PDB file of C-alpha atoms in Angstrom:
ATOM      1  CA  UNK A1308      -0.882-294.065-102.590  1.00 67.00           C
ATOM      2  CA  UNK A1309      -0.500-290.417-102.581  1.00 71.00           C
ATOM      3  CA  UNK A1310      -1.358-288.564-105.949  1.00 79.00           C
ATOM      4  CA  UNK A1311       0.538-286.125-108.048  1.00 72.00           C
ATOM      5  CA  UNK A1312      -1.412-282.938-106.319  1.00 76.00           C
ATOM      6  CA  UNK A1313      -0.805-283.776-102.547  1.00 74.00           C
ATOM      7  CA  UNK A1314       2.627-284.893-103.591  1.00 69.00           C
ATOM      8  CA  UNK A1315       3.113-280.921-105.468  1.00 73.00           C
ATOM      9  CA  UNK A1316       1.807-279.453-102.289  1.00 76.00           C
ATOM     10  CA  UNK A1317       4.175-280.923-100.245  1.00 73.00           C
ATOM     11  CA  UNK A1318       7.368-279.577-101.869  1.00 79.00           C
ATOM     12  CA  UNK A1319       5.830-276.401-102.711  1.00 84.00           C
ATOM     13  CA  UNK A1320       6.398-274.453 -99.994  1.00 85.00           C
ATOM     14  CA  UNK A1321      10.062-275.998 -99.615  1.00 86.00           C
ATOM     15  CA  UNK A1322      10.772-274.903-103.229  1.00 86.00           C
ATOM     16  CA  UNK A1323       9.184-271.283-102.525  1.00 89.00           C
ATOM     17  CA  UNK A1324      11.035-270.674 -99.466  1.00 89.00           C
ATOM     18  CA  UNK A1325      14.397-271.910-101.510  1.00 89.00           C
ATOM     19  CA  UNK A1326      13.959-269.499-104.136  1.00 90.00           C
ATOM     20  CA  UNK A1327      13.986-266.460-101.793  1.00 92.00           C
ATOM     21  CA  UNK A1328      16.761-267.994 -99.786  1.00 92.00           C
ATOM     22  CA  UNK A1329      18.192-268.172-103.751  1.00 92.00           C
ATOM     23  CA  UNK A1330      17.859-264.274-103.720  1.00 92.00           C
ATOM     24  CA  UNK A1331      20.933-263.615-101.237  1.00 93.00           C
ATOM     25  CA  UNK A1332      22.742-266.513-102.210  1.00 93.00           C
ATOM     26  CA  UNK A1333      23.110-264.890-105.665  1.00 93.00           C
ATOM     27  CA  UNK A1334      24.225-261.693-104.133  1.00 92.00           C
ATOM     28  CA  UNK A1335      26.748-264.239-102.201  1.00 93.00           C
ATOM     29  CA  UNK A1336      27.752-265.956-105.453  1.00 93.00           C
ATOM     30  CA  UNK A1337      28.365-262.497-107.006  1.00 92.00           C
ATOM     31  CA  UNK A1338      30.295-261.183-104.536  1.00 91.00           C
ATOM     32  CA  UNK A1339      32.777-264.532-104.806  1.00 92.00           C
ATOM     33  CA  UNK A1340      33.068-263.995-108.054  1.00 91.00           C
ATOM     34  CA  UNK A1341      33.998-260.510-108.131  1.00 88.00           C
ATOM     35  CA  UNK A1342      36.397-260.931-105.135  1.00 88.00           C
ATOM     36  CA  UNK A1343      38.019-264.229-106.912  1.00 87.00           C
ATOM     37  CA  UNK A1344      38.459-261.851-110.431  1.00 84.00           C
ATOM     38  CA  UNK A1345      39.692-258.209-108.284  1.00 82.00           C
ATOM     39  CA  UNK A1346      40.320-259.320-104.633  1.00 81.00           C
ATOM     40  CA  UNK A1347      44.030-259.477-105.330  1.00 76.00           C
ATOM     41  CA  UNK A1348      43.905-255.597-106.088  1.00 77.00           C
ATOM     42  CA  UNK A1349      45.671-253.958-102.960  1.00 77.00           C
ATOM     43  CA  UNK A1350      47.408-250.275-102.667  1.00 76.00           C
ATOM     44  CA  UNK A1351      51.061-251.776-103.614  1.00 75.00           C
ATOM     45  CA  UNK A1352      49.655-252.177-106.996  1.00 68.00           C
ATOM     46  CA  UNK A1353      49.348-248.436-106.926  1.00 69.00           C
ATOM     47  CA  UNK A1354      52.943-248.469-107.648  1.00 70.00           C
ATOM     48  CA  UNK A1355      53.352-250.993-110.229  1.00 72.00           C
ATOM     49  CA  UNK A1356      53.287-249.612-113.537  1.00 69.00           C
ATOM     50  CA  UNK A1357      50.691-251.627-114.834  1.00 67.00           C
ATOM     51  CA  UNK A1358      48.641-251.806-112.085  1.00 61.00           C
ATOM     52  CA  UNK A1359      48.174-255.840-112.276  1.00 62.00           C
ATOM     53  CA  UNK A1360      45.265-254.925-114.393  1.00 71.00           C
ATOM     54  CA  UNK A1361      43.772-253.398-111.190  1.00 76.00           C
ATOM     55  CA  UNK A1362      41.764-250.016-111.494  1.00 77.00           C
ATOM     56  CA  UNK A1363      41.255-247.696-108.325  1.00 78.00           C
ATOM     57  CA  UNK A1364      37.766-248.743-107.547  1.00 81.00           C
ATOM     58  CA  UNK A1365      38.837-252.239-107.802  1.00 81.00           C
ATOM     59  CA  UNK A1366      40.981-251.934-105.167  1.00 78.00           C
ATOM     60  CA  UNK A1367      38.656-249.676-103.032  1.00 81.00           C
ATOM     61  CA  UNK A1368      35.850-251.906-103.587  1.00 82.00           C
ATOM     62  CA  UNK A1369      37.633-254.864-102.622  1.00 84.00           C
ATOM     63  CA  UNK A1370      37.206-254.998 -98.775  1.00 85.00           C
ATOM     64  CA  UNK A1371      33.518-253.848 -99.245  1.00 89.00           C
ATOM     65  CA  UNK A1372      32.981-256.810-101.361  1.00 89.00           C
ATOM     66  CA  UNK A1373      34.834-258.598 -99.005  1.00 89.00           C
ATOM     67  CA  UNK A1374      32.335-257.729 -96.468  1.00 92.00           C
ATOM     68  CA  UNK A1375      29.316-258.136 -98.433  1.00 91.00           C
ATOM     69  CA  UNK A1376      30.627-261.586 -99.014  1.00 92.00           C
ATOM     70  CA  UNK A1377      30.654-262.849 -95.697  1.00 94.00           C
ATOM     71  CA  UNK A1378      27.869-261.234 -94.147  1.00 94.00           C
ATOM     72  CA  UNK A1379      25.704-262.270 -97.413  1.00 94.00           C
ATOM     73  CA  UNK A1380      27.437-266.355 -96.910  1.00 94.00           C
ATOM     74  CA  UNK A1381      26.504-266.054 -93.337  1.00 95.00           C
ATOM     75  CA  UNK A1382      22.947-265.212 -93.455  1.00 94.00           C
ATOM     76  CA  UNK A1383      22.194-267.756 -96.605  1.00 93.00           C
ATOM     77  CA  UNK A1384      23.810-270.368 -94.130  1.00 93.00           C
ATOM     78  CA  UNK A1385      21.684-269.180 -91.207  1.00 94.00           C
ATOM     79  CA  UNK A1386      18.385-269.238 -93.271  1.00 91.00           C
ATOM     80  CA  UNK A1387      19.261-272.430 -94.462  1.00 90.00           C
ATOM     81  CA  UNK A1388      20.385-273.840 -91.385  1.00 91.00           C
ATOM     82  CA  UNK A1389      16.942-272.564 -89.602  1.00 90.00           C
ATOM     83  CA  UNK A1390      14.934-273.630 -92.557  1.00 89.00           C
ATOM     84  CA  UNK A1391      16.180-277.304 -93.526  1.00 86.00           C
ATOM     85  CA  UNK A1392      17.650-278.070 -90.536  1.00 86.00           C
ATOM     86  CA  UNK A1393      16.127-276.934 -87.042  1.00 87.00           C
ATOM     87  CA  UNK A1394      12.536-276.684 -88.428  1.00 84.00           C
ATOM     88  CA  UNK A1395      12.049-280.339 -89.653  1.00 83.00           C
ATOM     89  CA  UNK A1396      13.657-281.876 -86.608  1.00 85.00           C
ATOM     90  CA  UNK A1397      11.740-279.539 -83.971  1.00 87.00           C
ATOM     91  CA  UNK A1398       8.508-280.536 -86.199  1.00 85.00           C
ATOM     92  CA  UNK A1399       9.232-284.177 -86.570  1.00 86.00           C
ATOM     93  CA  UNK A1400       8.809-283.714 -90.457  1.00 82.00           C
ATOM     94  CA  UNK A1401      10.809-285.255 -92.967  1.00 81.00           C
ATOM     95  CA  UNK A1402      13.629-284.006 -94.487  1.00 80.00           C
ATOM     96  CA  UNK A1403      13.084-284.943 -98.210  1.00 80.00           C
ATOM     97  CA  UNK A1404      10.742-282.013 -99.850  1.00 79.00           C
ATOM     98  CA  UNK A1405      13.370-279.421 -98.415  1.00 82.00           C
ATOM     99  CA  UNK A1406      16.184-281.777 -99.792  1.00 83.00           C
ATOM    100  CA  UNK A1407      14.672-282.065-103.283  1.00 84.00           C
ATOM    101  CA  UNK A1408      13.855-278.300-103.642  1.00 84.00           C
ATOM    102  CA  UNK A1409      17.327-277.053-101.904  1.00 85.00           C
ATOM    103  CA  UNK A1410      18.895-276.720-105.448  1.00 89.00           C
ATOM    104  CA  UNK A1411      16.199-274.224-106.215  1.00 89.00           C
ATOM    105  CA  UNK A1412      18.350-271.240-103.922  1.00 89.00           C
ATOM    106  CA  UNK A1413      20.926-271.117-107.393  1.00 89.00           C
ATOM    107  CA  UNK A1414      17.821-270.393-109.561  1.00 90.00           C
ATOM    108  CA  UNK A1415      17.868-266.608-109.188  1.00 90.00           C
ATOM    109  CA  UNK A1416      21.519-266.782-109.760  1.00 91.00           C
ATOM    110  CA  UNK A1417      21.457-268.709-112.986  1.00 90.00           C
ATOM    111  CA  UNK A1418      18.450-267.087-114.369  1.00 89.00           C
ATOM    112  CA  UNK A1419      20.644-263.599-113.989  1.00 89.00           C
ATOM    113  CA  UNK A1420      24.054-265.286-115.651  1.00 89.00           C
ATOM    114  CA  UNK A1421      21.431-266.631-118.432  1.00 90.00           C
ATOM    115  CA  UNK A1422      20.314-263.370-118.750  1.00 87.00           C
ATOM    116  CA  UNK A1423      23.948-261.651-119.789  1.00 83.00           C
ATOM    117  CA  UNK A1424      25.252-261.405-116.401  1.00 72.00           C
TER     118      UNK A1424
END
């Protein structure tokens, strides 16, 4: 029977390595939510009167965000495909610590919305 220590030591690394992957993923998660609240802001709204409730850097910051959105989504997918996938299987380790700590990557994220953001 294992005991509480050697079972900790186990998914410690797992849940370290999660929380820095959780570092870009809240940049990613950021970056979705800007681009769901201002990615409809194009140049024809230049012409409307109200401007859709656009503002001008809205809609020059929108294919930057755009970009910092994929790029960000791609490399969190990459680390975490590297990490919990091709790792464990090239290893022959098991799959559960990184499964148990992969929630960990929306810490950083939800410690910065608790925090006002």
């Amino acid at each position: 029977m294992r005991t509480a220590p050697s079972v900790l030591r186990g998914c410690l690394p797992p849940l370290l390595v999660h929380l820095l992957i959780g570092l870009p993923t809240a940049v990613t998660v950021l970056c979705a939510r800007w681009y769901l609240s201002h990615g409809h802001c194009t140049q024809e709204d230049l012409g409307r009167r109200d401007l859709d409730h656009c503002t001008y850097d809205q809609i020059e910051n929108s294919g930057f965000v755009l970009i910092g959105l994929v790029l960000s989504a791609a490399f969190v997918a990459l680390l975490l495909v590297l990490f919990d996938g091709l790792r464990p299987l090239a290893k022959g380790r098991p799959f559960t610590p990184r499964l148990l700590t992969l929630p960990a990557i929306l810490l950083p994220y939800a410690l910065y919305a608790a925090g006002g953001g």
